[in-house]
Coordinates of C-alpha atoms (C1' of nucleotides) in Angstrom, one line a residue:
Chain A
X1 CA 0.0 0.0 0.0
X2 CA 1.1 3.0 -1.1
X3 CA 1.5 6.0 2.1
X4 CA -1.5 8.1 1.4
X5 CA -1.7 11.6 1.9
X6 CA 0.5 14.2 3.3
X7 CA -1.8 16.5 5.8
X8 CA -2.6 12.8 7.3
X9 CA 1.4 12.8 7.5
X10 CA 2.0 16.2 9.5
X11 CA -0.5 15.6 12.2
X12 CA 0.1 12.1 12.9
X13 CA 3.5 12.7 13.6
X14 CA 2.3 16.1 15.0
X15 CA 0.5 14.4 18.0
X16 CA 3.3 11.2 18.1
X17 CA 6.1 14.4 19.1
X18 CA 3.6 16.1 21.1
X19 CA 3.4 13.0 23.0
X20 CA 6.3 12.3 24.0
X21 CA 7.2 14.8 26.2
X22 CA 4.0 13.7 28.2
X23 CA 4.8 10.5 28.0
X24 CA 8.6 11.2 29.8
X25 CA 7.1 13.5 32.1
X26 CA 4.1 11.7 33.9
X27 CA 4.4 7.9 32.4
X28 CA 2.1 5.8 30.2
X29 CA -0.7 6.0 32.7
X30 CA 0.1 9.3 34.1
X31 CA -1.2 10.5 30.7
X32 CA -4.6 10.5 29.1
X33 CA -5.9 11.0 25.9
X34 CA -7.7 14.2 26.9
X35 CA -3.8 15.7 27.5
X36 CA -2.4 14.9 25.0
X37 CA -5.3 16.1 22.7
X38 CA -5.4 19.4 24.6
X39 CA -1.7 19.9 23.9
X40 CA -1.9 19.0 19.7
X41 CA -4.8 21.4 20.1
X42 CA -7.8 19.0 19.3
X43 CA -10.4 16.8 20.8
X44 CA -9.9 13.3 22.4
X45 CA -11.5 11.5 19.8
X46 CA -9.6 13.0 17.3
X47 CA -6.8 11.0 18.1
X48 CA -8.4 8.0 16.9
X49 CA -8.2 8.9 13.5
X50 CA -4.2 8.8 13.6
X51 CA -4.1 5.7 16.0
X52 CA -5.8 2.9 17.1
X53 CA -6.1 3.5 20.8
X54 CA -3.7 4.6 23.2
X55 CA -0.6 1.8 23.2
X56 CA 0.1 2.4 19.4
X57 CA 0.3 6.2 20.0
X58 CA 2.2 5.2 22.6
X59 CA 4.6 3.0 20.6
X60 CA 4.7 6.0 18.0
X61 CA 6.0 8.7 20.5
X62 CA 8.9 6.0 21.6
X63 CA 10.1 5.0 18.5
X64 CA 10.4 8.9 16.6
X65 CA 12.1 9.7 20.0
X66 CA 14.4 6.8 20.2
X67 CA 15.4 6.9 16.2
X68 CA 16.4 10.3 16.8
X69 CA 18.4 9.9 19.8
X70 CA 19.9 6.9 17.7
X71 CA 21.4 8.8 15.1
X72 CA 22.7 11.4 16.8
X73 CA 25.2 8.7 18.4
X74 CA 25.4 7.0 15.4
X75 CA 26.9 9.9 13.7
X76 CA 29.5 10.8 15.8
X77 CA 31.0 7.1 15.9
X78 CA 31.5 7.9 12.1
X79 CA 34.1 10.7 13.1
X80 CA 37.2 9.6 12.3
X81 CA 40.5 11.2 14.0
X82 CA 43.3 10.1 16.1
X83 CA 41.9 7.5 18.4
X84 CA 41.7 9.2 21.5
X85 CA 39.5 12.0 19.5
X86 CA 37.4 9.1 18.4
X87 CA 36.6 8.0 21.8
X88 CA 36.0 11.6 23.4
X89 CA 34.0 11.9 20.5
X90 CA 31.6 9.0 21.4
X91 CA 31.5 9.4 25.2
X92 CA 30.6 13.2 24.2
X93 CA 27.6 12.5 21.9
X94 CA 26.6 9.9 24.3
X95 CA 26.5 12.0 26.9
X96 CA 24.5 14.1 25.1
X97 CA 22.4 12.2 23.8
X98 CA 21.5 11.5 27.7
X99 CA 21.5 14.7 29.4
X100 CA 20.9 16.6 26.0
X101 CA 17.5 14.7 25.5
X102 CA 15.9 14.4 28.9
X103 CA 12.7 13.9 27.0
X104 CA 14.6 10.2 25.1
X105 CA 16.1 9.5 28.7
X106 CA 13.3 9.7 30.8
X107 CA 11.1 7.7 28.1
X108 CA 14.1 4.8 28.3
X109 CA 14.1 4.9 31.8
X110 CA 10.3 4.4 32.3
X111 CA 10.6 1.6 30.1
X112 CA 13.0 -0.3 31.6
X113 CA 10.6 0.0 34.4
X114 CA 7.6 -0.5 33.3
X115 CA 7.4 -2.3 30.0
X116 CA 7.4 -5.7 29.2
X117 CA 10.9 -6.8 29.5
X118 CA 10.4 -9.3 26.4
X119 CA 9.1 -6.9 24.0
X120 CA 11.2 -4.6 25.2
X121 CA 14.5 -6.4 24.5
X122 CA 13.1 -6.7 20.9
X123 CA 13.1 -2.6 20.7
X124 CA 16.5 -2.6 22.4
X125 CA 18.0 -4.7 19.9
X126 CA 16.7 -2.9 16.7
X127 CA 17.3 0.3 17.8
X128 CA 20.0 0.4 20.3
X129 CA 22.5 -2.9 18.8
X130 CA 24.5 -1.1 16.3
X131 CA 25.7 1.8 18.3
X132 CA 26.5 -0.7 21.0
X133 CA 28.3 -2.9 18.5
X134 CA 30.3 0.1 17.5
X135 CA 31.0 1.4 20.5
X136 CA 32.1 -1.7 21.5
X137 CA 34.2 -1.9 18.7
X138 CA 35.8 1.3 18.8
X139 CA 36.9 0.1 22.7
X140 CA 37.8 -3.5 22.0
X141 CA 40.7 -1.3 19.4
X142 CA 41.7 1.2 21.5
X143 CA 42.3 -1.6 24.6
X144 CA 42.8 -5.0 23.1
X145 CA 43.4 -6.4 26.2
X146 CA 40.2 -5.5 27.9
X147 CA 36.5 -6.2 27.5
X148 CA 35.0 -3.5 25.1
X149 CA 31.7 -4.9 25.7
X150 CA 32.0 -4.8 29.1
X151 CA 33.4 -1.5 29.2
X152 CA 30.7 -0.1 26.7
X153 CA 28.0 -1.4 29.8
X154 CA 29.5 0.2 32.1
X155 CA 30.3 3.5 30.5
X156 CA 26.2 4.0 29.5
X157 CA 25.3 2.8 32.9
X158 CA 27.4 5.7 34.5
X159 CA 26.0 8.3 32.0
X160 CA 22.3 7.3 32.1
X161 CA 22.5 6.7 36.0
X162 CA 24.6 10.1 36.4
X163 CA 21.9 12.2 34.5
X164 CA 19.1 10.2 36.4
X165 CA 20.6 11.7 39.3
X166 CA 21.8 14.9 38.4
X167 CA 18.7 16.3 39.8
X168 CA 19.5 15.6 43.5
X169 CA 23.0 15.5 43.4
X170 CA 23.5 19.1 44.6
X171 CA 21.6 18.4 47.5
X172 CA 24.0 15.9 48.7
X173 CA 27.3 18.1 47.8
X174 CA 26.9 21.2 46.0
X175 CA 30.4 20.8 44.4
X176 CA 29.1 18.2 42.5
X177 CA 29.3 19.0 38.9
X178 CA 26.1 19.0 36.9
X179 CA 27.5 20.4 34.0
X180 CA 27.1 17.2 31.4
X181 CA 30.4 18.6 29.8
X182 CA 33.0 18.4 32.6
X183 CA 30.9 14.9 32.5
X184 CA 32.1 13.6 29.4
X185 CA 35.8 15.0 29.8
X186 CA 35.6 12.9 33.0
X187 CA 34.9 9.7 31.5
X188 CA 37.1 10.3 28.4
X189 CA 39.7 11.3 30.4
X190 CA 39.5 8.4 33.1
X191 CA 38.8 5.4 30.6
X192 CA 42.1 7.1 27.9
X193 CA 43.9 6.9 31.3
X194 CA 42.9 3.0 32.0
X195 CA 43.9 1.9 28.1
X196 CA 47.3 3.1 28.4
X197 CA 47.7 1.9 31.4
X198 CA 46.9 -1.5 30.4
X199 CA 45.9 -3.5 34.1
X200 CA 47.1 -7.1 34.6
Chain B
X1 CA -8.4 -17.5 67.0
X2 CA -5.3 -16.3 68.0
X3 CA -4.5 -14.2 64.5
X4 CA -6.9 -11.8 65.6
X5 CA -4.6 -10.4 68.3
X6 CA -1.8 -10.2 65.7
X7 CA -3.8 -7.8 63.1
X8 CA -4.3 -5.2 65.2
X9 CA -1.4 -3.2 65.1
X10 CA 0.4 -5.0 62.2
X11 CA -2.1 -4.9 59.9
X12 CA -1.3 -0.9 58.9
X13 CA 2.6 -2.1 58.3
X14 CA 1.5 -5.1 56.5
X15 CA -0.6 -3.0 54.2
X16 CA 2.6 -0.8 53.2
X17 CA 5.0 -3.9 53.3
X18 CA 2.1 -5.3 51.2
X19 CA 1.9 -2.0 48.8
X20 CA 5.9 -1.1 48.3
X21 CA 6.5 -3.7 45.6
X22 CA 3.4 -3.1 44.1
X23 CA 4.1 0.4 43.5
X24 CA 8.0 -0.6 42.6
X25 CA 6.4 -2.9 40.3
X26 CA 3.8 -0.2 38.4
X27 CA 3.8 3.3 39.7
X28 CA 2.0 5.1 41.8
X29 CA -0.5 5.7 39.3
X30 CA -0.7 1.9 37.9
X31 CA -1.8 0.8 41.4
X32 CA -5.2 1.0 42.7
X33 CA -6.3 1.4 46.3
X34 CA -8.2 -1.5 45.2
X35 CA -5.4 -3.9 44.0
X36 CA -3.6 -3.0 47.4
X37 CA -6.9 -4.5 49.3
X38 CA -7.0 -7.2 47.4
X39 CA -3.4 -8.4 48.0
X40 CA -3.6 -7.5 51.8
X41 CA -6.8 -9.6 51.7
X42 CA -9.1 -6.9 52.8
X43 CA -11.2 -4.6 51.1
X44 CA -10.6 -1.0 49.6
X45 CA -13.0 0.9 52.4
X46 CA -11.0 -0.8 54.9
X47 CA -7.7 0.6 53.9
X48 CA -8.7 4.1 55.0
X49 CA -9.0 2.9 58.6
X50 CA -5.3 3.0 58.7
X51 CA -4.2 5.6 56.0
X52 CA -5.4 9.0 55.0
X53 CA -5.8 8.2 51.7
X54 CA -3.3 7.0 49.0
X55 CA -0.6 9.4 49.2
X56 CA -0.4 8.8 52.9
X57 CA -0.1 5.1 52.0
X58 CA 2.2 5.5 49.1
X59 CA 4.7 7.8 51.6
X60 CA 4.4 4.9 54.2
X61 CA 6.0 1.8 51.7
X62 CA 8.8 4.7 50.9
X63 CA 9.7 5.3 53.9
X64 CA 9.6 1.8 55.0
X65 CA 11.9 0.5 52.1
X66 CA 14.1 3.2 52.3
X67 CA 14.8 2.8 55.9
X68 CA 15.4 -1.0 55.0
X69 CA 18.0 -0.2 52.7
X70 CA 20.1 2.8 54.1
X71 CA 20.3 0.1 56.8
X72 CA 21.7 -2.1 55.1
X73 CA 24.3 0.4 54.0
X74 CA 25.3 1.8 57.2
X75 CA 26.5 -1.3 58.7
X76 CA 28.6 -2.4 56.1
X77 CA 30.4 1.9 56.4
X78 CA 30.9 0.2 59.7
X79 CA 33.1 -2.2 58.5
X80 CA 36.5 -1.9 60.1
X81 CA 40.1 -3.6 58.4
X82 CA 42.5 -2.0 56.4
X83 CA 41.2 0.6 53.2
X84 CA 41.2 -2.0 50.6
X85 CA 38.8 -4.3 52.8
X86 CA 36.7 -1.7 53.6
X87 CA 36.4 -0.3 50.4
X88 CA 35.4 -3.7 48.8
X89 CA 32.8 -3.9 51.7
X90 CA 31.3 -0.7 50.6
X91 CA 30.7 -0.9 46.7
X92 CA 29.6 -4.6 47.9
X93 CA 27.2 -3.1 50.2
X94 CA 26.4 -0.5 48.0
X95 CA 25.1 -3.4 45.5
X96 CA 24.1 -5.6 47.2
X97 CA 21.5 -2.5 47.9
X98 CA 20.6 -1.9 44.9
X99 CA 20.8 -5.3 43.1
X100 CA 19.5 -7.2 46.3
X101 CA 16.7 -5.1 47.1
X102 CA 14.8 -4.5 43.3
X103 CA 11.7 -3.2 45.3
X104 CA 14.1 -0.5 46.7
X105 CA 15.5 0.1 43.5
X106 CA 12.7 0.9 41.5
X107 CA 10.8 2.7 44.3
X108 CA 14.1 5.8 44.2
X109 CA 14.2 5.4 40.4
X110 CA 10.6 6.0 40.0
X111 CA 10.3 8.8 42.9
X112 CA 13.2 10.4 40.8
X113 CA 11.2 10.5 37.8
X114 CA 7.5 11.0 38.9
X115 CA 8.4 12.9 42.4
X116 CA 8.2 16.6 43.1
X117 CA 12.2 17.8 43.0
X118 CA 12.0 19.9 46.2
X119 CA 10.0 17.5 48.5
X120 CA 12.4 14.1 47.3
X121 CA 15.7 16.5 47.4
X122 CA 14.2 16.6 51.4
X123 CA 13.5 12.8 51.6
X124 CA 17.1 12.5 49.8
X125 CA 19.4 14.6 52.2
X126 CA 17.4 13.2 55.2
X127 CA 17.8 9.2 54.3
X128 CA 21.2 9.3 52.0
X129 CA 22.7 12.1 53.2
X130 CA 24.4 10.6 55.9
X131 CA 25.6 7.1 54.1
X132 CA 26.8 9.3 51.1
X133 CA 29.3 11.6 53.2
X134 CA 30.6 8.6 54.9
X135 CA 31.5 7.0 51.3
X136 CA 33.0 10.5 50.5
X137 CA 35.3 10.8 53.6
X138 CA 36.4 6.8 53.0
X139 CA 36.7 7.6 48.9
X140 CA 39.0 10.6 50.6
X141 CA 41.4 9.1 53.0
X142 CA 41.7 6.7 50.3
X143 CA 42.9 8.7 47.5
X144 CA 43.5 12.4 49.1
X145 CA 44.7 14.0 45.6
X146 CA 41.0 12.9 44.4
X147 CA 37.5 14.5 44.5
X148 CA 35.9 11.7 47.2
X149 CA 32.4 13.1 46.5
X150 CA 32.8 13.3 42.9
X151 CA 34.1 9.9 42.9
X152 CA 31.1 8.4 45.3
X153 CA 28.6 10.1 43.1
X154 CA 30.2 8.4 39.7
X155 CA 29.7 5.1 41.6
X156 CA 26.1 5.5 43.2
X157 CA 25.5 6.2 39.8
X158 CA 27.3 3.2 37.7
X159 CA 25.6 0.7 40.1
X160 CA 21.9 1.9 39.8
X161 CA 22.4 2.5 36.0
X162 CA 23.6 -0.8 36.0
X163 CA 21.1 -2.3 37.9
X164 CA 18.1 -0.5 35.8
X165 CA 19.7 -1.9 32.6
X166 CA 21.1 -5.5 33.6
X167 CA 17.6 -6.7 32.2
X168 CA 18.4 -5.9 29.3
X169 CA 22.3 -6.3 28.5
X170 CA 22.0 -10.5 28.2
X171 CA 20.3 -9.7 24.8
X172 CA 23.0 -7.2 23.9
X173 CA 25.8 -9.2 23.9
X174 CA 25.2 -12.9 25.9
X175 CA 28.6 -12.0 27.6
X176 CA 28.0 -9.4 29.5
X177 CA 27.8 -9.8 33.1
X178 CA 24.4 -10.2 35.4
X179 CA 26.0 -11.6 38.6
X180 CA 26.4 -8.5 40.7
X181 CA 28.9 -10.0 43.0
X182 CA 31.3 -9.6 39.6
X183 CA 30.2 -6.0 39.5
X184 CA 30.9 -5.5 42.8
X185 CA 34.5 -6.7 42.3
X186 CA 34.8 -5.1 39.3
X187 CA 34.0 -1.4 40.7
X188 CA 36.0 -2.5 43.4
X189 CA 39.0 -3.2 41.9
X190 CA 39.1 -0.2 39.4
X191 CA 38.5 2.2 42.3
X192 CA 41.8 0.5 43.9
X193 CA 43.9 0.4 40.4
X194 CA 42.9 4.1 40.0
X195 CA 43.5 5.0 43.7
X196 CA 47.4 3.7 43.5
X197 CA 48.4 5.1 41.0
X198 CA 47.3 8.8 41.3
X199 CA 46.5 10.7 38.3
X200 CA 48.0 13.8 37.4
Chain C
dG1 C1' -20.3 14.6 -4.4
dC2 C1' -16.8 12.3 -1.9
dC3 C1' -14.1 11.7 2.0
dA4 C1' -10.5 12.7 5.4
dG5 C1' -10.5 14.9 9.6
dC6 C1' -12.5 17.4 12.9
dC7 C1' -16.3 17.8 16.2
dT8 C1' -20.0 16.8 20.0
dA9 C1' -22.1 13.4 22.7
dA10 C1' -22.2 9.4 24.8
dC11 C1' -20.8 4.9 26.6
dT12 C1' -18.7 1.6 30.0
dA13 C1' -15.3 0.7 33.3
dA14 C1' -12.5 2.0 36.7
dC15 C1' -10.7 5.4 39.8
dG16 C1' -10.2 7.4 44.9
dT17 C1' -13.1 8.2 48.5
dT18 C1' -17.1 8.6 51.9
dC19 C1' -20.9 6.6 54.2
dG20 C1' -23.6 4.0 57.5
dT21 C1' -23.3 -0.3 59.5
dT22 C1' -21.6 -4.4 62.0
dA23 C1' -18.9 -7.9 64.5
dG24 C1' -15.6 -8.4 68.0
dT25 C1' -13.2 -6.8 72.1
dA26 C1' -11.7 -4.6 76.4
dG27 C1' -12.9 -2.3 80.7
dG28 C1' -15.7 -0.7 84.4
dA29 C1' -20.0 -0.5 87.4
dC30 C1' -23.2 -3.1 89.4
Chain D
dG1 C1' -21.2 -13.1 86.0
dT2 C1' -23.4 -9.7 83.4
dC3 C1' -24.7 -5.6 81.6
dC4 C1' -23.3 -1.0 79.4
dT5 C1' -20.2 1.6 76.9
dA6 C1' -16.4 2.9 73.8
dC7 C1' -13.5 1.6 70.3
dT8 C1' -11.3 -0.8 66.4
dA9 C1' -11.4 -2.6 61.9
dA10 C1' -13.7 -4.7 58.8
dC11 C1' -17.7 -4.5 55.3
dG12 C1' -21.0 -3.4 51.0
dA13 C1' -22.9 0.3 48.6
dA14 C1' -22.6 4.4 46.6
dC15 C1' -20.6 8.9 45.5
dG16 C1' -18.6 12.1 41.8
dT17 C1' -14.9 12.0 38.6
dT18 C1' -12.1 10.6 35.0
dA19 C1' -10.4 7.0 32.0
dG20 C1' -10.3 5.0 27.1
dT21 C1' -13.2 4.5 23.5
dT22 C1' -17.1 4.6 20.0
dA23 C1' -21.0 6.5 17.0
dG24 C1' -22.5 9.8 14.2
dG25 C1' -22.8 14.4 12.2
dC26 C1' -20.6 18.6 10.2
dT27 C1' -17.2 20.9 7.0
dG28 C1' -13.9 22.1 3.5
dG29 C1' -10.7 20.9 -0.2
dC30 C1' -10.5 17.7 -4.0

DNA sequence: GCCAGCCTAACTAACGTTCGTTAGTAGGAC
DNA sequence: GTCCTACTAACGAACGTTAGTTAGGCTGGC
C-alpha cells in the first residue's frame, strides 16, 4: 500500500512528538488521551483517526524519540580522528544524547521500568544494537586487552545513572558537577587513562 | 483465634509492606487502592482505617523500604580492616542495595522521575545524606589528591544505572555480566587500580 | 459529491473516596 | 457473672470524577 496523503502525515507525527514529552514527564498512565489532545490542540476523539487506541500512540512517541536519539550517536562514531579523539567523541555524543535529550532519557528509563521486558529487549536490539556494537568496537581497538563490551555497559550505565541523578545530586554536595560537559571530559579522560595503562 | 490479636497493630505495616513492591512494580498511578486490598486480603474501604488516603499510604511503603535499605548500607560503612577491605565492603554493600533489594531500586528510580524535586531532594538529604558523606570521607582518606564526592557520586551512579539496565544487557551481547557480585568486584578493583596510581 | 479529519455526545469501566453499619473486644460499674 | 459503653477494623454500597473508546454528524478541499 502505497502511504497516502501528506496533511494525514504532519499531524500524525504532529501528536506522536507532542506525546512524547508527556509521556517522559508523567508515564504511560500518568497521561490521558484528553492531554495529550489538549496539547496538539484537538479533541480526544480526534486521536483515533491517527491511532488505534492509546498503546500504538504510545509505541509512535517512543520510536520517533528513540530513532532520533539513535542517530545522533550513530553519527559521531563515524568521526574519524586520532583515536583518542574518536573516543572523546563517542563518550561526548553519548553524553549528550542523555542529558541533552531528557525527553529520550526519561522515556528509556520508564521503560525499563515499566514495560514488558520481552518486547522490550526486541526494541532494544533494533534500535540500540548497532551503536553498542560500535562502541564496542571502537573500545575492544583502543584496549585490546580489555572487554569492550564490558566497558561499553559500564560506561552508558554511569551516564544514564549520572543524568538520572543529576537532579538531587546538589543536595547531597553542592560541588558536584552537573554540567554534562565536565561529565564527558571525565569519563574520556579516566577510561584514555585506564587503556594506556593497560591493568594485569 | 489467635491471629486476631496479631492484626491489630500490624495490619497498617502489612498494608505498606504489602503496597511497596506493588508500587516498585507499576507506579503510583498503575496501582489502585483496590489492587492493594486485594493483596492485603481486605477490602478498599478498609484501607482508610489506617491511612489518609493514597498518598499517605504510598509515603508509608517509601519510607519503609528506604529505611530498610540505608540500613543495610550503614552497617557495612561500619566495616573496620584495612582501606582495601573496607572499600570492597562498601561498593559490595552499596550493590548488594541496589541489586538485592529490586523493590528498593525501582521505588528511588521512579520517585526520581515522577516525584516533586523539592520534596524528594528533602527525603534524599534526610535518608542518603548521611551514608553518602561517609562514602566521601572513605573515597577521601583513600585517595587524598582525588574529588571523594565526585568519585562516590560516579559510583552510586554506575551501580543503579547498571542495575536498571542488567535486564536488558544479556540480549545485547550474551557475555555481559548479570551476577552483581562480579560488579561489585569489578568497581572494586578499578577504584583500587585508579587510587594507587594517582592521576596527574 | 466524496471523504478525510475534525467535532459533540455518549458509553462503560475503573478510579479514589465517603458513608452507614456491623462484628468483635476490652474495661468498668453493678 | 453480666450488663453497658467505647472503640477498632472490617464491610457493602454508593458517591462524583475521569479514563479509554465509539458513534454519528458537520465541513472544506479535492
Amino acid at each position: 500500500m502505497s502511504t497516502v496523503i501528506a496533511s494525514d502525515f504532519s499531524t500524525r507525527d504532529r501528536v506522536a512528538a507532542t506525546a512524547a514529552p508527556l509521556f517522559a514527564e508523567r508515564g504511560f498512565t500518568g497521561v490521558s488521551m484528553r492531554d495529550i489532545a489538549e496539547a496538539v490542540g484537538i479533541k480526544a476523539a480526534s486521536l483515533y483517526n491517527h491511532y488505534a487506541d492509546k498503546e500504538a500512540l504510545y509505541f509512535a512517541a517512543l520510536a520517533l524519540v528513540f530513532s532520533r536519539r539513535v542517530a545522533l550517536v550513530e553519527d559521531a562514531l563515524k568521526a574519524t580522528g586520532t583515536p583518542r579523539e574518536r573516543l572523546k567523541a563517542m563518550v561526548s555524543a553519548l553524553v549528550q544524547a542523555t542529558a541533552g535529550d531528557p525527553v529520550a532519557a526519561r522515556l528509556l528509563q520508564r521503560e525499563l521500568l515499566d514495560g514488558d521486558i520481552k518486547r522490550f529487549e526486541r526494541l532494544v536490539v533494533d534500535v540500540f544494537g548497532r551503536p553498542f556494537a560500535h562502541m564496542t568496537a571502537l573500545l575492544t581497538e583502543l584496549a585490546p586487552g580489555g572487554d569492550g563490551a564490558q566497558t561499553a555497559a559500564y560506561l552508558i550505565s554511569l551516564i544514564h545513572g549520572y543524568c538520572v541523578f543529576a537532579p538531587i545530586f546538589p543536595a547531597l554536595d553542592p560541588a558536584l558537577t552537573t554540567d554534562t560537559s565536565v561529565l564527558a571530559d571525565n569519563l574520556a579522560e579516566e577510561l584514555l587513562g585506564r587503556m594506556e595503562r593497560p591493568r594485569p
